[in-house]
Amino acid sequence: MDADETGLRARLVAVGVDLVLSEGQSAVSLREIARRAGVSHGAPRRYFPTHVDLLSAIAREGFADLTARVEQTMRDVGPDPRTRLTALARTYLDFAAAHRGMFELMFRHDLLDSGRLRLRETSLPLFAVLADLVAQVRRPTDAPAAVLAGALWANLHGIAQLWAWGSLPLATGATDDDALLRAALDAHLGPPPT
Amino acid sequence: MDADETGLRARLVAVGVDLVLSEGQSAVSLREIARRAGVSHGAPRRYFPTHVDLLSAIAREGFADLTARVEQTMRDVGPDPRTRLTALARTYLDFAAAHRGMFELMFRHDLLDSGRLRLRETSLPLFAVLADLVAQVRRPTDAPAAVLAGALWANLHGIAQLWAWGSLPLATGATDDDALLRAALDAHLGPPPT
DNA sequence: CCGGCGAGGTAGACACTGTCTACGCGGCAT
DNA sequence: ATGCCGCGTAGACAGTGTCTACCTCGCCGG
């Protein structure tokens, strides 16, 4: 009745999450997961017919984690929408930086079965939170709320991506990405209230 | 004395470029390239000690191609900086959409040897063009030019990325990404002139 | 002229991967 | 007790990147 006495399926996913967090996306092979879970290399096949299915399940865990963190942030921060948006953005970037391997996996559409596992739907609640906040701070002359939110999300995502790539600080000369984050928020939402 | 009578090194890169364009990033294996180049699987090793070196050379070709396209666009479009920026952005997104496999490869930092092959430096001229134009349209209250350019680039990159991922249209309800592109440009550069 | 020598390509081995298949074991129901 | 079936094992296969030994030219010094 130990904690690891759970089903093999859940254990495989858990091991995979640990692996992608510690060793990066390329280390998450079927056989390595099976090895660390203490089963033979063919065992995962019962629950995940193909490698993609297992990776997708791991990525789902990543989205769930990110969503939980964002919700926690939303609980901790005050009511001002602009402040909440800033906190959300920072949480997003922090997650990308702290769990780089997982973040990579989550958006590797070539590795994921985004269709059958409804992976995109898993990320929708997250977008809904963003869209809701954006709608609250939107100015009349701005683009429609959905578009504005999409553009802002793309900006956050691009910052995370390029920052991970290592080229942004080199190009902008900035040592941190906080300036970029503030610039992006100011651009899409207007100047901060101070 | 045919055109393919060039050195093997260049031929391998050319074959690799064709392969990544037609079959996607995951199809670009050392052995497949060697096969299509008509040499044994060990031959590439003379010129590219490891797979990463070959992939990096292919990605460099991609950056060169993108740079050439942007420069061509800059030659074709009028002198107004805002117009030029819009054209640049569209060229960037068009490239990402039309050469998805190559675009993916170009920013897969885990597959590339960005250090030794000076891959990042290859992309710097591109950023310089962007930064130069941004500096021309920057308003006094905006972030420093380098930061503003970085934020805009990140936004373009994020749009390309998320659009390729397939989640953006689903979230925003937009069938094309042109609305996102316009929103991003307006956000960072202010409302369009007219 | 000729012998070596080195650049450049071949071919086989190795460890590793994902997938497929046949097999076995153990508990449960009939 | 017996058959069955869920669940895991184990071996095979093709494919991969890397390493290493070899081979085959053309060229160059003596």
Coordinates of C-alpha atoms (C1' of nucleotides) in Angstrom, one line a residue:
Chain A
M1 CA 0.0 0.0 0.0
D2 CA 2.9 2.3 -0.6
A3 CA 2.5 5.4 -2.6
D4 CA 4.0 3.8 -5.6
E5 CA 1.6 1.0 -5.4
T6 CA -0.6 2.8 -7.9
G7 CA -1.2 1.5 -11.3
L8 CA 1.5 1.1 -13.8
R9 CA -0.1 3.7 -16.1
A10 CA 0.1 6.5 -13.7
R11 CA 3.6 5.4 -12.6
L12 CA 4.9 5.6 -16.2
V13 CA 3.5 9.1 -16.6
A14 CA 5.1 10.2 -13.3
V15 CA 8.4 8.7 -14.2
G16 CA 8.2 10.4 -17.6
V17 CA 7.5 13.8 -16.0
D18 CA 10.4 13.4 -13.7
L19 CA 12.6 12.4 -16.6
V20 CA 11.6 15.3 -18.8
L21 CA 12.1 17.7 -16.0
S22 CA 15.5 16.5 -15.0
E23 CA 17.0 15.3 -18.3
G24 CA 15.2 17.2 -21.0
Q25 CA 12.9 16.2 -23.7
S26 CA 15.3 14.1 -25.7
A27 CA 15.9 11.7 -22.8
V28 CA 12.2 10.7 -22.6
S29 CA 12.4 7.4 -24.5
L30 CA 10.0 4.6 -24.0
R31 CA 12.6 2.2 -22.9
E32 CA 14.2 4.5 -20.4
I33 CA 10.9 5.2 -18.8
A34 CA 10.2 1.5 -18.6
R35 CA 13.6 0.9 -17.1
R36 CA 13.1 3.6 -14.4
A37 CA 9.6 2.2 -13.7
G38 CA 11.1 -1.2 -13.2
V39 CA 9.2 -3.0 -16.0
S40 CA 10.2 -4.4 -19.3
H41 CA 10.4 -2.3 -22.4
G42 CA 7.2 -3.7 -23.8
A43 CA 5.1 -3.0 -20.8
P44 CA 4.1 0.6 -21.6
R45 CA 2.5 -0.7 -24.8
R46 CA -0.5 -1.9 -22.8
Y47 CA -1.4 1.6 -21.8
F48 CA 0.3 3.7 -24.5
P49 CA 0.1 2.0 -27.9
T50 CA 2.8 4.3 -29.2
H51 CA 5.5 6.6 -27.9
V52 CA 3.5 9.6 -29.0
D53 CA 0.7 8.6 -26.7
L54 CA 3.0 8.4 -23.7
L55 CA 4.6 11.8 -24.5
S56 CA 1.2 13.3 -24.9
A57 CA 0.1 12.1 -21.5
I58 CA 3.3 13.6 -20.0
A59 CA 2.7 16.9 -21.8
R60 CA -0.8 16.9 -20.4
E61 CA 0.6 16.7 -17.0
G62 CA 2.8 19.7 -17.9
F63 CA -0.3 21.7 -18.9
A64 CA -2.1 20.7 -15.7
D65 CA 0.9 21.9 -13.7
L66 CA 1.1 25.2 -15.5
T67 CA -2.6 25.7 -15.1
A68 CA -2.4 25.0 -11.4
R69 CA 0.4 27.4 -11.0
V70 CA -1.4 30.1 -12.8
E71 CA -4.5 29.5 -10.7
Q72 CA -2.5 29.7 -7.6
T73 CA -1.1 33.0 -8.8
M74 CA -4.5 34.3 -9.5
R75 CA -5.5 33.4 -6.0
D76 CA -2.5 35.2 -4.5
V77 CA -2.6 38.4 -6.4
G78 CA -4.9 41.4 -5.9
P79 CA -8.0 42.2 -7.9
D80 CA -6.6 44.8 -10.4
P81 CA -6.8 43.2 -13.8
R82 CA -3.6 44.7 -15.1
T83 CA -1.7 43.5 -12.0
R84 CA -3.2 40.1 -12.5
L85 CA -2.1 40.0 -16.1
T86 CA 1.4 40.9 -15.2
A87 CA 1.5 38.2 -12.6
L88 CA 0.1 35.7 -15.0
A89 CA 2.7 36.6 -17.6
R90 CA 5.5 36.3 -15.1
T91 CA 4.2 32.9 -14.0
Y92 CA 4.1 31.7 -17.6
L93 CA 7.7 32.8 -18.3
D94 CA 8.9 31.5 -15.0
F95 CA 7.4 28.1 -15.8
A96 CA 9.1 28.1 -19.2
A97 CA 12.4 28.9 -17.7
A98 CA 12.2 26.6 -14.7
H99 CA 10.9 23.6 -16.6
R100 CA 12.5 24.1 -20.0
G101 CA 12.3 20.5 -21.0
M102 CA 8.7 20.2 -20.2
F103 CA 7.9 23.5 -21.9
E104 CA 9.6 22.3 -25.0
L105 CA 7.7 19.1 -25.0
M106 CA 4.4 20.8 -24.5
F107 CA 4.7 22.7 -27.7
R108 CA 6.4 20.1 -29.9
H109 CA 3.4 19.4 -32.1
D110 CA 5.4 16.9 -34.0
L111 CA 5.9 14.8 -30.9
L112 CA 2.4 15.1 -29.6
D113 CA -0.9 13.6 -30.5
S114 CA -2.8 16.8 -30.1
G115 CA -5.9 15.4 -31.8
R116 CA -6.9 12.3 -30.0
L117 CA -5.8 13.3 -26.5
R118 CA -7.5 16.6 -26.7
L119 CA -4.2 18.3 -25.8
R120 CA -5.2 21.6 -27.1
E121 CA -8.4 21.6 -25.1
T122 CA -6.2 21.1 -22.1
S123 CA -4.5 24.4 -22.7
L124 CA -7.8 26.2 -23.4
P125 CA -8.7 27.0 -19.7
L126 CA -5.4 28.7 -19.4
F127 CA -6.1 30.8 -22.4
A128 CA -9.6 31.6 -21.1
V129 CA -8.1 33.1 -17.9
L130 CA -5.9 35.3 -20.0
A131 CA -8.7 36.2 -22.4
D132 CA -10.9 37.1 -19.5
L133 CA -8.4 39.5 -18.0
V134 CA -7.5 41.0 -21.3
A135 CA -11.2 41.7 -21.9
Q136 CA -11.3 43.7 -18.7
V137 CA -8.4 46.0 -19.6
R138 CA -9.1 46.3 -23.3
R139 CA -9.4 49.9 -24.6
P140 CA -12.1 50.7 -27.2
T141 CA -9.6 51.2 -30.0
D142 CA -7.9 47.9 -29.4
A143 CA -8.4 44.8 -31.4
P144 CA -11.2 42.4 -30.5
A145 CA -10.6 40.8 -27.1
A146 CA -9.8 37.3 -28.5
V147 CA -7.4 38.7 -31.0
L148 CA -5.7 40.9 -28.4
A149 CA -5.4 38.0 -26.1
G150 CA -4.0 35.8 -28.8
A151 CA -1.4 38.4 -29.7
L152 CA -0.4 38.9 -26.1
W153 CA -0.1 35.2 -25.6
A154 CA 2.0 34.9 -28.7
N155 CA 4.2 37.6 -27.4
L156 CA 4.7 35.8 -24.1
H157 CA 5.3 32.6 -25.9
G158 CA 7.8 34.1 -28.3
I159 CA 9.7 35.7 -25.4
A160 CA 9.9 32.3 -23.7
Q161 CA 11.0 30.6 -26.9
L162 CA 13.6 33.1 -28.0
W163 CA 14.9 33.5 -24.6
A164 CA 15.4 29.7 -24.3
W165 CA 17.0 29.8 -27.7
G166 CA 19.6 32.1 -26.3
S167 CA 19.5 34.7 -29.0
L168 CA 17.4 37.4 -27.4
P169 CA 19.8 38.7 -24.8
L170 CA 22.5 38.7 -27.4
A171 CA 20.4 40.8 -29.7
T172 CA 18.9 43.2 -27.3
G173 CA 21.8 43.4 -25.0
A174 CA 19.5 42.9 -22.0
T175 CA 20.7 40.4 -19.4
D176 CA 17.2 39.7 -18.2
D177 CA 13.9 39.3 -20.0
D178 CA 12.0 41.4 -17.6
A179 CA 12.4 44.5 -19.8
L180 CA 11.0 42.5 -22.7
L181 CA 8.1 41.3 -20.6
R182 CA 7.2 44.9 -19.5
A183 CA 7.6 46.1 -23.0
A184 CA 5.2 43.5 -24.3
L185 CA 2.6 44.2 -21.6
D186 CA 2.8 47.9 -22.2
A187 CA 2.5 47.5 -25.9
H188 CA -0.6 45.3 -25.8
L189 CA -2.3 46.8 -22.8
G190 CA -1.2 50.4 -22.9
P191 CA 1.1 52.1 -20.4
P192 CA 1.0 50.9 -16.8
P193 CA -1.3 52.8 -14.4
T194 CA 1.7 53.5 -12.1
Chain B
M1 CA 31.1 18.5 -65.1
D2 CA 27.5 18.6 -64.2
A3 CA 26.1 21.0 -61.7
D4 CA 26.1 18.2 -59.0
E5 CA 29.8 17.7 -59.7
T6 CA 30.4 20.0 -56.7
G7 CA 32.1 18.8 -53.6
L8 CA 30.4 16.3 -51.4
R9 CA 30.1 18.7 -48.5
A10 CA 27.9 21.2 -50.4
R11 CA 25.9 18.3 -51.9
L12 CA 25.1 16.9 -48.4
V13 CA 23.9 20.3 -47.2
A14 CA 21.8 20.8 -50.4
V15 CA 20.3 17.3 -50.0
G16 CA 19.6 18.1 -46.4
V17 CA 17.9 21.3 -47.2
D18 CA 15.7 19.6 -49.8
L19 CA 14.9 16.9 -47.3
V20 CA 13.9 19.2 -44.4
L21 CA 11.8 21.2 -46.8
S22 CA 9.9 18.3 -48.2
E23 CA 9.8 15.8 -45.4
G24 CA 10.2 17.8 -42.3
Q25 CA 12.7 18.0 -39.6
S26 CA 12.4 14.5 -38.3
A27 CA 13.3 13.0 -41.6
V28 CA 16.7 14.6 -41.7
S29 CA 18.8 11.7 -40.6
L30 CA 22.4 11.3 -41.4
R31 CA 21.9 8.0 -43.2
E32 CA 19.0 9.3 -45.3
I33 CA 21.0 12.3 -46.5
A34 CA 23.9 10.0 -47.3
R35 CA 21.6 7.7 -49.2
R36 CA 20.1 10.5 -51.3
A37 CA 23.5 11.9 -52.0
G38 CA 24.5 8.5 -53.3
V39 CA 27.3 7.9 -50.8
S40 CA 27.7 5.5 -47.9
H41 CA 26.4 6.3 -44.4
G42 CA 29.9 7.0 -43.1
A43 CA 30.9 9.5 -45.8
P44 CA 29.3 12.6 -44.2
R45 CA 31.6 12.1 -41.2
R46 CA 34.5 13.5 -43.2
Y47 CA 32.9 16.9 -43.3
F48 CA 30.5 16.8 -40.4
P49 CA 31.9 15.0 -37.4
T50 CA 28.5 14.7 -35.8
H51 CA 24.9 14.9 -36.8
V52 CA 24.5 18.2 -35.1
D53 CA 27.1 19.7 -37.3
L54 CA 25.3 18.7 -40.4
L55 CA 22.0 20.0 -39.0
S56 CA 23.5 23.2 -38.1
A57 CA 24.9 23.7 -41.6
I58 CA 21.4 23.0 -42.9
A59 CA 19.9 25.5 -40.5
R60 CA 22.4 28.1 -41.6
E61 CA 21.2 27.7 -45.1
G62 CA 17.7 28.3 -43.8
F63 CA 18.8 31.6 -42.1
A64 CA 20.5 32.6 -45.3
D65 CA 17.4 31.9 -47.2
L66 CA 15.2 33.9 -44.8
T67 CA 17.6 36.8 -44.8
A68 CA 17.7 36.8 -48.6
R69 CA 13.9 36.9 -48.7
V70 CA 13.7 39.7 -46.2
E71 CA 16.3 41.7 -48.2
Q72 CA 14.4 41.1 -51.4
T73 CA 11.3 42.4 -49.7
M74 CA 13.1 45.4 -48.4
R75 CA 14.2 46.1 -52.0
D76 CA 10.6 45.8 -53.3
V77 CA 8.8 47.9 -50.8
G78 CA 8.5 51.6 -50.5
P79 CA 10.5 53.9 -48.1
D80 CA 7.9 54.3 -45.3
P81 CA 9.3 52.5 -42.2
R82 CA 6.0 51.4 -41.0
T83 CA 5.2 49.9 -44.4
R84 CA 8.6 48.2 -44.5
L85 CA 8.1 46.8 -41.0
T86 CA 4.8 45.3 -42.0
A87 CA 6.3 43.8 -45.1
L88 CA 9.2 42.4 -43.1
A89 CA 6.8 40.8 -40.6
R90 CA 4.7 39.3 -43.3
T91 CA 7.8 37.8 -45.0
Y92 CA 8.8 36.3 -41.7
L93 CA 5.5 34.7 -41.1
D94 CA 5.2 33.6 -44.7
F95 CA 8.5 31.9 -44.4
A96 CA 7.6 30.1 -41.3
A97 CA 4.4 28.9 -42.8
A98 CA 5.8 27.9 -46.2
H99 CA 8.9 26.2 -44.8
R100 CA 7.6 24.8 -41.6
G101 CA 10.2 22.0 -41.3
M102 CA 13.1 24.4 -41.9
F103 CA 11.7 27.0 -39.5
E104 CA 11.4 24.4 -36.8
L105 CA 14.9 23.2 -37.3
M106 CA 16.2 26.7 -37.3
F107 CA 15.1 27.3 -33.7
R108 CA 15.6 23.8 -32.3
H109 CA 18.4 24.8 -30.0
D110 CA 18.7 21.2 -28.8
L111 CA 19.5 20.0 -32.3
L112 CA 21.9 22.8 -33.2
D113 CA 25.4 23.6 -32.3
S114 CA 24.7 27.3 -31.9
G115 CA 28.0 27.9 -30.4
R116 CA 30.7 26.7 -32.7
L117 CA 29.0 27.3 -36.0
R118 CA 28.1 30.9 -35.0
L119 CA 24.5 30.2 -35.8
R120 CA 23.1 33.0 -33.7
E121 CA 25.4 35.4 -35.4
T122 CA 23.9 34.3 -38.7
S123 CA 20.5 35.5 -37.6
L124 CA 21.8 38.8 -36.3
P125 CA 21.8 40.7 -39.6
L126 CA 18.1 39.9 -39.8
F127 CA 17.5 41.3 -36.4
A128 CA 19.6 44.4 -37.3
V129 CA 17.2 45.2 -40.2
L130 CA 14.3 44.9 -37.8
A131 CA 15.9 47.0 -35.1
D132 CA 16.8 49.7 -37.6
L133 CA 13.3 50.1 -38.8
V134 CA 11.9 49.9 -35.3
A135 CA 14.2 52.7 -34.3
Q136 CA 12.8 54.9 -37.0
V137 CA 9.2 54.5 -35.9
R138 CA 9.8 54.5 -32.2
R139 CA 7.8 57.0 -30.2
P140 CA 9.5 58.8 -27.3
T141 CA 7.5 57.0 -24.7
D142 CA 8.3 53.6 -26.1
A143 CA 10.9 51.2 -24.6
P144 CA 14.5 51.5 -25.8
A145 CA 14.8 50.6 -29.5
A146 CA 16.6 47.3 -28.8
V147 CA 14.0 46.2 -26.3
L148 CA 11.1 47.3 -28.5
A149 CA 12.6 45.4 -31.5
G150 CA 13.2 42.3 -29.4
A151 CA 9.6 42.4 -28.1
L152 CA 8.2 42.8 -31.6
W153 CA 10.4 40.0 -32.9
A154 CA 9.3 37.8 -30.0
N155 CA 5.7 38.6 -30.9
L156 CA 6.2 37.6 -34.6
H157 CA 8.0 34.5 -33.6
G158 CA 5.3 33.5 -31.1
I159 CA 2.6 34.0 -33.7
A160 CA 4.5 31.8 -36.1
Q161 CA 5.1 29.2 -33.4
L162 CA 1.6 29.0 -32.0
W163 CA 0.0 29.2 -35.4
A164 CA 2.1 26.2 -36.4
W165 CA 1.1 24.5 -33.2
G166 CA -2.5 24.8 -34.3
S167 CA -3.9 26.2 -31.1
L168 CA -4.1 29.9 -32.0
P169 CA -7.0 29.8 -34.5
L170 CA -8.8 27.5 -32.1
A171 CA -8.5 29.9 -29.2
T172 CA -9.0 33.2 -31.0
G173 CA -11.6 32.0 -33.4
A174 CA -9.8 33.6 -36.3
T175 CA -9.2 31.6 -39.4
D176 CA -6.2 33.5 -40.5
D177 CA -3.3 35.0 -38.6
D178 CA -3.4 38.3 -40.4
A179 CA -5.5 39.8 -37.6
L180 CA -2.9 38.7 -35.1
L181 CA -0.2 40.2 -37.2
R182 CA -1.9 43.5 -37.5
A183 CA -2.7 43.5 -33.8
A184 CA 0.9 42.9 -32.9
L185 CA 2.2 45.6 -35.2
D186 CA -0.3 48.1 -33.9
A187 CA 0.4 47.2 -30.3
H188 CA 4.2 47.7 -30.6
L189 CA 4.3 50.5 -33.1
G190 CA 1.1 52.4 -32.4
P191 CA -1.9 52.7 -34.7
P192 CA -1.3 52.6 -38.4
P193 CA -0.9 56.0 -40.2
T194 CA -3.9 56.4 -42.3
Chain C
dC1 C1' 59.8 4.9 -62.7
dC2 C1' 58.2 3.6 -58.3
dG3 C1' 57.0 3.3 -53.7
dG4 C1' 54.6 5.2 -50.1
dC5 C1' 51.2 8.2 -48.4
dG6 C1' 47.4 10.6 -47.3
dA7 C1' 42.7 12.5 -48.6
dG8 C1' 38.3 10.7 -49.2
dG9 C1' 34.9 7.1 -49.3
dT10 C1' 33.3 2.1 -47.9
dA11 C1' 31.6 -1.3 -44.9
dG12 C1' 30.9 -3.6 -40.7
dA13 C1' 30.2 -3.3 -35.8
dC14 C1' 28.1 -1.5 -31.6
dA15 C1' 24.6 0.4 -28.6
dC16 C1' 20.4 2.4 -28.7
dT17 C1' 15.7 3.5 -30.3
dG18 C1' 10.3 2.3 -31.3
dT19 C1' 7.4 -1.3 -32.8
dC20 C1' 5.6 -6.0 -33.4
dT21 C1' 4.8 -10.7 -31.9
dA22 C1' 4.8 -14.9 -29.4
dC23 C1' 4.8 -16.4 -25.0
dG24 C1' 3.9 -17.0 -19.8
dC25 C1' 2.0 -16.2 -15.5
dG26 C1' -1.5 -15.6 -12.1
dG27 C1' -6.1 -14.6 -10.4
dC28 C1' -11.0 -14.9 -11.3
dA29 C1' -15.3 -17.0 -12.8
dT30 C1' -17.8 -20.7 -14.2
Chain D
dA1 C1' -10.5 -27.7 -11.7
dT2 C1' -10.3 -25.6 -15.8
dG3 C1' -10.4 -22.3 -19.1
dC4 C1' -9.8 -17.5 -19.8
dC5 C1' -8.0 -13.1 -19.9
dG6 C1' -5.6 -9.0 -18.1
dC7 C1' -0.9 -7.8 -17.7
dG8 C1' 3.8 -8.1 -18.1
dT9 C1' 8.1 -10.6 -20.3
dA10 C1' 11.3 -11.4 -23.9
dG11 C1' 13.0 -11.7 -28.3
dA12 C1' 13.1 -10.1 -33.0
dC13 C1' 13.4 -6.4 -36.5
dA14 C1' 14.5 -2.2 -38.9
dG15 C1' 16.3 2.1 -38.2
dT16 C1' 19.5 5.5 -36.0
dG17 C1' 24.3 7.9 -34.7
dT18 C1' 28.9 6.9 -33.8
dC19 C1' 33.3 4.5 -34.1
dT20 C1' 36.9 1.9 -36.5
dA21 C1' 39.3 -0.7 -39.8
dC22 C1' 40.0 -0.9 -44.5
dC23 C1' 40.5 0.2 -49.4
dT24 C1' 41.5 2.9 -53.4
dC25 C1' 42.9 6.4 -55.8
dG26 C1' 46.2 10.4 -57.3
dC27 C1' 50.1 12.8 -56.3
dC28 C1' 54.9 13.6 -54.9
dG29 C1' 59.7 12.8 -53.6
dG30 C1' 63.5 9.9 -54.5

